[in-house]
């Protein structure tokens, strides 16, 4: 704090570094550490989008049998491309893991869980398709 005060041209820690001023008012460093841990848990680990950037295969292991359910859903007739005419427009259907190639809306984790509970299911860990 002395170095910051010596470097800054404005007098007073409160004016040029209000966060340092707040931290320096703490009674002990354990209070500062506890606050930083709480903030990290809530603001970083508590948010879903952060998990999109992890290398899932090495850091987060898939549950046993997680790929087996996708193999059951996609039958032999769904493999490959099928040309379909809808309202006079031709387009090709191609198989994917969630069974819809024509634009699926990506559910939020909370919304997907609530929807599963409405139907009496609790899938636990499951895949969420990300675009």
Tab-separated table of N, CA and C in Angstrom:
chain	number	residue	atom	x	y	z
A	1	UNK	N	0.834	-1.186	0.000
A	1	UNK	CA	0.000	0.000	0.000
A	1	UNK	C	0.877	1.247	0.000
A	2	UNK	N	1.996	1.201	0.719
A	2	UNK	CA	2.917	2.343	0.728
A	2	UNK	C	3.451	2.611	-0.680
A	3	UNK	N	3.768	1.541	-1.425
A	3	UNK	CA	4.271	1.703	-2.801
A	3	UNK	C	3.202	2.336	-3.691
A	4	UNK	N	1.942	1.890	-3.558
A	4	UNK	CA	0.852	2.458	-4.357
A	4	UNK	C	0.690	3.934	-4.025
A	5	UNK	N	0.727	4.281	-2.737
A	5	UNK	CA	0.613	5.684	-2.332
A	5	UNK	C	1.756	6.519	-2.889
A	6	UNK	N	2.959	5.945	-2.937
A	6	UNK	CA	4.119	6.678	-3.457
A	6	UNK	C	4.038	6.840	-4.977
A	7	UNK	N	3.440	5.887	-5.671
A	7	UNK	CA	3.379	5.904	-7.132
A	7	UNK	C	2.279	6.818	-7.660
A	8	UNK	N	1.137	6.820	-7.026
A	8	UNK	CA	-0.013	7.598	-7.500
A	8	UNK	C	0.169	9.085	-7.176
A	9	UNK	N	-0.378	9.937	-8.056
A	9	UNK	CA	-0.230	11.381	-7.861
A	9	UNK	C	-1.285	11.948	-6.919
A	10	UNK	N	-2.456	11.332	-6.860
A	10	UNK	CA	-3.524	11.805	-5.980
A	10	UNK	C	-3.249	11.302	-4.571
A	11	UNK	N	-3.424	12.148	-3.594
A	11	UNK	CA	-3.205	11.732	-2.215
A	11	UNK	C	-4.414	10.954	-1.699
A	12	UNK	N	-4.146	9.913	-0.978
A	12	UNK	CA	-5.219	9.156	-0.353
A	12	UNK	C	-5.581	7.892	-1.113
A	13	UNK	N	-5.456	6.784	-0.426
A	13	UNK	CA	-5.761	5.479	-1.003
A	13	UNK	C	-7.228	5.397	-1.438
A	14	UNK	N	-8.094	6.045	-0.691
A	14	UNK	CA	-9.527	5.989	-0.979
A	14	UNK	C	-9.856	6.548	-2.361
A	15	UNK	N	-9.110	7.532	-2.841
A	15	UNK	CA	-9.396	8.172	-4.118
A	15	UNK	C	-8.889	7.385	-5.304
A	16	UNK	N	-7.683	6.864	-5.233
A	16	UNK	CA	-7.122	6.208	-6.418
A	16	UNK	C	-7.259	4.697	-6.413
A	17	UNK	N	-7.482	4.071	-5.270
A	17	UNK	CA	-7.619	2.608	-5.205
A	17	UNK	C	-8.654	2.233	-4.151
A	18	UNK	N	-9.931	2.445	-4.434
A	18	UNK	CA	-10.950	2.184	-3.412
A	18	UNK	C	-11.013	0.723	-2.962
A	19	UNK	N	-10.706	-0.217	-3.858
A	19	UNK	CA	-10.742	-1.629	-3.438
A	19	UNK	C	-9.619	-1.932	-2.456
A	20	UNK	N	-8.430	-1.393	-2.717
A	20	UNK	CA	-7.329	-1.576	-1.766
A	20	UNK	C	-7.660	-0.927	-0.431
A	21	UNK	N	-8.347	0.198	-0.477
A	21	UNK	CA	-8.761	0.867	0.754
A	21	UNK	C	-9.697	-0.030	1.552
A	22	UNK	N	-10.655	-0.663	0.863
A	22	UNK	CA	-11.579	-1.581	1.543
A	22	UNK	C	-10.839	-2.768	2.139
A	23	UNK	N	-9.911	-3.331	1.372
A	23	UNK	CA	-9.163	-4.502	1.844
A	23	UNK	C	-8.280	-4.141	3.026
A	24	UNK	N	-7.660	-2.972	2.975
A	24	UNK	CA	-6.759	-2.588	4.069
A	24	UNK	C	-7.516	-2.351	5.368
A	25	UNK	N	-8.827	-2.137	5.289
A	25	UNK	CA	-9.631	-1.931	6.491
A	25	UNK	C	-10.015	-3.247	7.165
A	26	UNK	N	-9.740	-4.382	6.517
A	26	UNK	CA	-10.093	-5.687	7.104
A	26	UNK	C	-9.261	-5.941	8.353
A	27	UNK	N	-9.867	-6.604	9.328
A	27	UNK	CA	-9.179	-6.866	10.593
A	27	UNK	C	-8.068	-7.901	10.451
A	28	UNK	N	-8.238	-8.863	9.526
A	28	UNK	CA	-7.197	-9.882	9.326
A	28	UNK	C	-7.233	-10.361	7.878
A	29	UNK	N	-6.126	-10.969	7.438
A	29	UNK	CA	-6.059	-11.479	6.074
A	29	UNK	C	-6.961	-12.696	5.890
A	30	UNK	N	-7.296	-13.381	6.961
A	30	UNK	CA	-8.203	-14.525	6.829
A	30	UNK	C	-9.589	-14.057	6.370
A	31	UNK	N	-10.002	-12.854	6.815
A	31	UNK	CA	-11.278	-12.293	6.349
A	31	UNK	C	-11.220	-11.998	4.850
A	32	UNK	N	-10.092	-11.447	4.395
A	32	UNK	CA	-9.925	-11.138	2.974
A	32	UNK	C	-9.947	-12.427	2.164
A	33	UNK	N	-9.207	-13.445	2.642
A	33	UNK	CA	-9.150	-14.728	1.931
A	33	UNK	C	-10.529	-15.379	1.863
A	34	UNK	N	-11.256	-15.371	2.968
A	34	UNK	CA	-12.590	-15.978	2.987
A	34	UNK	C	-13.524	-15.267	1.999
A	35	UNK	N	-13.439	-13.948	1.941
A	35	UNK	CA	-14.266	-13.194	0.996
A	35	UNK	C	-13.904	-13.495	-0.448
A	36	UNK	N	-12.606	-13.609	-0.725
A	36	UNK	CA	-12.166	-13.929	-2.085
A	36	UNK	C	-12.615	-15.330	-2.491
A	37	UNK	N	-12.549	-16.275	-1.562
A	37	UNK	CA	-13.006	-17.642	-1.855
A	37	UNK	C	-14.504	-17.668	-2.162
A	38	UNK	N	-15.286	-16.956	-1.332
A	38	UNK	CA	-16.738	-16.905	-1.569
A	38	UNK	C	-17.044	-16.295	-2.933
A	39	UNK	N	-16.345	-15.215	-3.260
A	39	UNK	CA	-16.569	-14.558	-4.543
A	39	UNK	C	-16.179	-15.481	-5.698
A	40	UNK	N	-15.055	-16.187	-5.575
A	40	UNK	CA	-14.608	-17.103	-6.627
A	40	UNK	C	-15.615	-18.232	-6.834
A	41	UNK	N	-16.094	-18.823	-5.742
A	41	UNK	CA	-17.070	-19.909	-5.849
A	41	UNK	C	-18.346	-19.444	-6.541
A	42	UNK	N	-18.825	-18.258	-6.169
A	42	UNK	CA	-20.080	-17.774	-6.736
A	42	UNK	C	-19.905	-17.266	-8.162
A	43	UNK	N	-18.900	-16.439	-8.397
A	43	UNK	CA	-18.762	-15.748	-9.678
A	43	UNK	C	-18.062	-16.562	-10.761
A	44	UNK	N	-17.263	-17.551	-10.378
A	44	UNK	CA	-16.533	-18.331	-11.379
A	44	UNK	C	-17.060	-19.757	-11.455
A	45	UNK	N	-16.991	-20.472	-10.363
A	45	UNK	CA	-17.395	-21.878	-10.389
A	45	UNK	C	-18.905	-22.061	-10.403
A	46	UNK	N	-19.650	-21.069	-9.949
A	46	UNK	CA	-21.101	-21.188	-9.890
A	46	UNK	C	-21.808	-20.889	-11.195
A	47	UNK	N	-21.071	-20.584	-12.249
A	47	UNK	CA	-21.694	-20.229	-13.522
A	47	UNK	C	-21.391	-21.280	-14.573
A	48	UNK	N	-22.413	-21.704	-15.304
A	48	UNK	CA	-22.289	-22.765	-16.299
A	48	UNK	C	-21.357	-22.442	-17.461
A	49	UNK	N	-21.394	-21.268	-18.062
A	49	UNK	CA	-20.580	-21.039	-19.261
A	49	UNK	C	-19.087	-21.261	-19.090
A	50	UNK	N	-18.572	-21.148	-17.888
A	50	UNK	CA	-17.145	-21.376	-17.672
A	50	UNK	C	-16.778	-22.797	-18.066
A	51	UNK	N	-17.680	-23.745	-17.812
A	51	UNK	CA	-17.382	-25.150	-18.103
A	51	UNK	C	-17.277	-25.426	-19.598
A	52	UNK	N	-17.755	-24.544	-20.453
A	52	UNK	CA	-17.649	-24.759	-21.895
A	52	UNK	C	-16.207	-24.743	-22.361
A	53	UNK	N	-15.332	-24.097	-21.630
A	53	UNK	CA	-13.970	-23.903	-22.089
A	53	UNK	C	-12.984	-24.915	-21.514
A	54	UNK	N	-13.438	-25.859	-20.731
A	54	UNK	CA	-12.565	-26.905	-20.208
A	54	UNK	C	-12.379	-27.990	-21.254
A	55	UNK	N	-11.259	-28.681	-21.186
A	55	UNK	CA	-11.069	-29.862	-22.032
A	55	UNK	C	-11.756	-31.015	-21.307
A	56	UNK	N	-12.958	-31.348	-21.723
A	56	UNK	CA	-13.784	-32.286	-20.980
A	56	UNK	C	-13.156	-33.662	-20.820
A	57	UNK	N	-12.435	-34.137	-21.814
A	57	UNK	CA	-11.902	-35.490	-21.742
A	57	UNK	C	-10.867	-35.695	-20.661
A	58	UNK	N	-10.131	-34.655	-20.295
A	58	UNK	CA	-9.068	-34.828	-19.313
A	58	UNK	C	-9.444	-34.291	-17.944
A	59	UNK	N	-10.174	-33.185	-17.877
A	59	UNK	CA	-10.499	-32.597	-16.583
A	59	UNK	C	-11.793	-33.140	-15.990
A	60	UNK	N	-12.810	-33.263	-16.824
A	60	UNK	CA	-14.108	-33.749	-16.358
A	60	UNK	C	-14.433	-35.048	-17.082
A	61	UNK	N	-14.464	-36.120	-16.363
A	61	UNK	CA	-14.739	-37.433	-16.958
A	61	UNK	C	-16.244	-37.628	-17.140
A	62	UNK	N	-16.617	-38.250	-18.239
A	62	UNK	CA	-18.021	-38.574	-18.484
A	62	UNK	C	-18.429	-39.748	-17.600
A	63	UNK	N	-19.686	-39.771	-17.219
A	63	UNK	CA	-20.199	-40.868	-16.405
A	63	UNK	C	-20.211	-42.151	-17.227
A	64	UNK	N	-20.043	-43.279	-16.569
A	64	UNK	CA	-20.063	-44.577	-17.246
A	64	UNK	C	-21.386	-44.757	-17.984
A	65	UNK	N	-21.311	-45.208	-19.219
A	65	UNK	CA	-22.509	-45.481	-20.000
A	65	UNK	C	-23.162	-44.248	-20.602
A	66	UNK	N	-22.508	-43.101	-20.533
A	66	UNK	CA	-23.117	-41.872	-21.039
A	66	UNK	C	-23.303	-41.914	-22.553
A	67	UNK	N	-22.400	-42.544	-23.278
A	67	UNK	CA	-22.529	-42.632	-24.733
A	67	UNK	C	-23.482	-43.741	-25.158
A	68	UNK	N	-23.714	-44.699	-24.285
A	68	UNK	CA	-24.572	-45.829	-24.634
A	68	UNK	C	-26.008	-45.383	-24.898
A	69	UNK	N	-26.489	-44.377	-24.148
A	69	UNK	CA	-27.868	-43.931	-24.355
A	69	UNK	C	-28.060	-43.288	-25.723
A	70	UNK	N	-27.051	-42.612	-26.252
A	70	UNK	CA	-27.153	-42.006	-27.586
A	70	UNK	C	-27.196	-43.084	-28.661
A	71	UNK	N	-26.468	-44.172	-28.458
A	71	UNK	CA	-26.465	-45.258	-29.432
A	71	UNK	C	-27.829	-45.938	-29.500
A	72	UNK	N	-28.545	-45.983	-28.380
A	72	UNK	CA	-29.875	-46.585	-28.364
A	72	UNK	C	-30.886	-45.719	-29.112
A	73	UNK	N	-30.753	-44.400	-29.014
A	73	UNK	CA	-31.719	-43.473	-29.604
A	73	UNK	C	-31.619	-43.438	-31.125
A	74	UNK	N	-30.404	-43.477	-31.667
A	74	UNK	CA	-30.204	-43.383	-33.112
A	74	UNK	C	-30.226	-44.779	-33.708
A	75	UNK	N	-31.282	-45.090	-34.448
A	75	UNK	CA	-31.394	-46.399	-35.084
A	75	UNK	C	-30.703	-46.419	-36.427
A	76	UNK	N	-30.655	-47.594	-37.056
A	76	UNK	CA	-29.997	-47.742	-38.357
A	76	UNK	C	-30.661	-46.881	-39.428
A	77	UNK	N	-31.990	-46.719	-39.345
A	77	UNK	CA	-32.689	-45.932	-40.359
A	77	UNK	C	-32.367	-44.437	-40.263
A	78	UNK	N	-31.842	-43.997	-39.132
A	78	UNK	CA	-31.524	-42.581	-38.942
A	78	UNK	C	-30.112	-42.217	-39.376
A	79	UNK	N	-29.307	-43.207	-39.705
A	79	UNK	CA	-27.921	-42.944	-40.067
A	79	UNK	C	-27.860	-42.467	-41.509
A	80	UNK	N	-27.013	-41.494	-41.794
A	80	UNK	CA	-26.888	-40.959	-43.150
A	80	UNK	C	-27.793	-39.763	-43.351
A	81	UNK	N	-27.964	-39.377	-44.617
A	81	UNK	CA	-28.790	-38.217	-44.934
A	81	UNK	C	-30.050	-38.644	-45.673
A	82	UNK	N	-31.153	-37.990	-45.366
A	82	UNK	CA	-32.429	-38.263	-46.010
A	82	UNK	C	-32.950	-36.944	-46.552
A	83	UNK	N	-33.362	-36.933	-47.826
A	83	UNK	CA	-33.900	-35.703	-48.407
A	83	UNK	C	-35.386	-35.632	-48.116
A	84	UNK	N	-35.841	-34.480	-47.620
A	84	UNK	CA	-37.223	-34.295	-47.206
A	84	UNK	C	-37.775	-33.037	-47.870
A	85	UNK	N	-39.047	-33.098	-48.272
A	85	UNK	CA	-39.702	-31.915	-48.824
A	85	UNK	C	-40.767	-31.460	-47.838
A	86	UNK	N	-40.626	-30.231	-47.354
A	86	UNK	CA	-41.590	-29.655	-46.422
A	86	UNK	C	-42.021	-28.308	-46.979
A	87	UNK	N	-43.325	-28.136	-47.193
A	87	UNK	CA	-43.868	-26.883	-47.737
A	87	UNK	C	-43.191	-26.485	-49.039
A	88	UNK	N	-42.906	-27.454	-49.892
A	88	UNK	CA	-42.307	-27.178	-51.186
A	88	UNK	C	-40.815	-26.916	-51.162
A	89	UNK	N	-40.192	-27.000	-49.996
A	89	UNK	CA	-38.748	-26.769	-49.891
A	89	UNK	C	-38.046	-28.084	-49.585
A	90	UNK	N	-36.982	-28.374	-50.335
A	90	UNK	CA	-36.217	-29.593	-50.096
A	90	UNK	C	-35.032	-29.280	-49.190
A	91	UNK	N	-34.815	-30.153	-48.243
A	91	UNK	CA	-33.604	-30.070	-47.438
A	91	UNK	C	-33.236	-31.460	-46.959
A	92	UNK	N	-32.012	-31.616	-46.492
A	92	UNK	CA	-31.529	-32.929	-46.077
A	92	UNK	C	-31.532	-33.043	-44.562
A	93	UNK	N	-32.029	-34.160	-44.098
A	93	UNK	CA	-31.962	-34.475	-42.679
A	93	UNK	C	-30.714	-35.313	-42.447
A	94	UNK	N	-29.975	-34.982	-41.437
A	94	UNK	CA	-28.833	-35.816	-41.065
A	94	UNK	C	-28.937	-36.130	-39.582
A	95	UNK	N	-28.523	-37.317	-39.223
A	95	UNK	CA	-28.666	-37.783	-37.842
A	95	UNK	C	-27.724	-37.027	-36.919
A	96	UNK	N	-28.181	-36.814	-35.697
A	96	UNK	CA	-27.338	-36.247	-34.649
A	96	UNK	C	-27.764	-36.844	-33.324
A	97	UNK	N	-27.079	-36.486	-32.263
A	97	UNK	CA	-27.313	-37.154	-30.981
A	97	UNK	C	-28.620	-36.762	-30.308
A	98	UNK	N	-29.226	-35.620	-30.661
A	98	UNK	CA	-30.444	-35.231	-29.980
A	98	UNK	C	-31.696	-35.393	-30.833
A	99	UNK	N	-31.557	-35.916	-32.045
A	99	UNK	CA	-32.709	-36.314	-32.830
A	99	UNK	C	-33.431	-35.205	-33.576
A	100	UNK	N	-32.820	-34.058	-33.762
A	100	UNK	CA	-33.448	-32.975	-34.505
A	100	UNK	C	-32.367	-32.231	-35.276
A	101	UNK	N	-32.447	-32.253	-36.601
A	101	UNK	CA	-31.426	-31.572	-37.397
A	101	UNK	C	-31.898	-30.226	-37.904
A	102	UNK	N	-33.128	-29.862	-37.644
A	102	UNK	CA	-33.698	-28.652	-38.249
A	102	UNK	C	-33.761	-27.487	-37.266
A	103	UNK	N	-32.805	-27.378	-36.405
A	103	UNK	CA	-32.760	-26.237	-35.500
A	103	UNK	C	-33.366	-26.520	-34.151
A	104	UNK	N	-32.577	-26.994	-33.244
A	104	UNK	CA	-33.044	-27.241	-31.888
A	104	UNK	C	-32.703	-26.026	-31.037
A	105	UNK	N	-33.604	-25.640	-30.181
A	105	UNK	CA	-33.324	-24.547	-29.257
A	105	UNK	C	-32.513	-25.122	-28.106
A	106	UNK	N	-31.432	-24.463	-27.764
A	106	UNK	CA	-30.556	-24.970	-26.712
A	106	UNK	C	-31.161	-24.613	-25.363
A	107	UNK	N	-31.471	-25.619	-24.536
A	107	UNK	CA	-32.071	-25.329	-23.236
A	107	UNK	C	-31.017	-24.904	-22.225
A	108	UNK	N	-31.428	-24.114	-21.271
A	108	UNK	CA	-30.526	-23.831	-20.166
A	108	UNK	C	-30.506	-25.063	-19.274
A	109	UNK	N	-29.475	-25.197	-18.472
A	109	UNK	CA	-29.372	-26.355	-17.585
A	109	UNK	C	-30.548	-26.393	-16.621
A	110	UNK	N	-30.950	-25.237	-16.116
A	110	UNK	CA	-32.064	-25.179	-15.170
A	110	UNK	C	-33.365	-25.541	-15.876
A	111	UNK	N	-33.590	-24.973	-17.058
A	111	UNK	CA	-34.813	-25.264	-17.800
A	111	UNK	C	-34.919	-26.721	-18.204
A	112	UNK	N	-33.795	-27.310	-18.601
A	112	UNK	CA	-33.798	-28.719	-18.999
A	112	UNK	C	-34.132	-29.614	-17.815
A	113	UNK	N	-33.593	-29.304	-16.651
A	113	UNK	CA	-33.870	-30.112	-15.460
A	113	UNK	C	-35.347	-29.993	-15.072
A	114	UNK	N	-35.903	-28.777	-15.101
A	114	UNK	CA	-37.313	-28.598	-14.756
A	114	UNK	C	-38.220	-29.330	-15.740
A	115	UNK	N	-37.867	-29.279	-17.017
A	115	UNK	CA	-38.655	-29.978	-18.035
A	115	UNK	C	-38.613	-31.489	-17.807
A	116	UNK	N	-37.457	-32.012	-17.434
A	116	UNK	CA	-37.334	-33.445	-17.164
A	116	UNK	C	-38.170	-33.834	-15.949
A	117	UNK	N	-38.193	-32.980	-14.938
A	117	UNK	CA	-38.979	-33.276	-13.734
A	117	UNK	C	-40.479	-33.272	-14.027
A	118	UNK	N	-40.924	-32.426	-14.976
A	118	UNK	CA	-42.342	-32.409	-15.355
A	118	UNK	C	-42.780	-33.765	-15.887
A	119	UNK	N	-41.877	-34.439	-16.577
A	119	UNK	CA	-42.189	-35.733	-17.183
A	119	UNK	C	-41.806	-36.894	-16.274
A	120	UNK	N	-41.500	-36.602	-15.007
A	120	UNK	CA	-41.184	-37.651	-14.051
A	120	UNK	C	-39.807	-38.255	-14.225
A	121	UNK	N	-38.907	-37.550	-14.883
A	121	UNK	CA	-37.549	-38.053	-15.094
A	121	UNK	C	-36.585	-37.206	-14.284
A	122	UNK	N	-35.498	-37.794	-13.863
A	122	UNK	CA	-34.382	-37.040	-13.290
A	122	UNK	C	-33.122	-37.638	-13.876
A	123	UNK	N	-32.670	-37.109	-15.013
A	123	UNK	CA	-31.574	-37.746	-15.739
A	123	UNK	C	-30.214	-37.669	-15.052
A	124	UNK	N	-30.066	-36.868	-14.012
A	124	UNK	CA	-28.745	-36.718	-13.402
A	124	UNK	C	-27.821	-36.021	-14.376
A	125	UNK	N	-26.666	-36.598	-14.626
A	125	UNK	CA	-25.749	-36.025	-15.608
A	125	UNK	C	-26.244	-36.345	-17.008
A	126	UNK	N	-26.294	-35.342	-17.859
A	126	UNK	CA	-26.701	-35.586	-19.231
A	126	UNK	C	-26.066	-34.542	-20.139
A	127	UNK	N	-26.048	-34.849	-21.418
A	127	UNK	CA	-25.465	-33.947	-22.399
A	127	UNK	C	-26.371	-32.757	-22.656
A	128	UNK	N	-25.788	-31.572	-22.832
A	128	UNK	CA	-26.505	-30.400	-23.308
A	128	UNK	C	-25.876	-30.002	-24.628
A	129	UNK	N	-26.634	-29.920	-25.706
A	129	UNK	CA	-26.039	-29.533	-26.992
A	129	UNK	C	-25.718	-28.046	-27.015
A	130	UNK	N	-24.483	-27.718	-27.371
A	130	UNK	CA	-24.077	-26.316	-27.480
A	130	UNK	C	-23.781	-25.999	-28.927
A	131	UNK	N	-24.267	-24.871	-29.403
A	131	UNK	CA	-23.971	-24.436	-30.772
A	131	UNK	C	-22.684	-23.654	-30.774
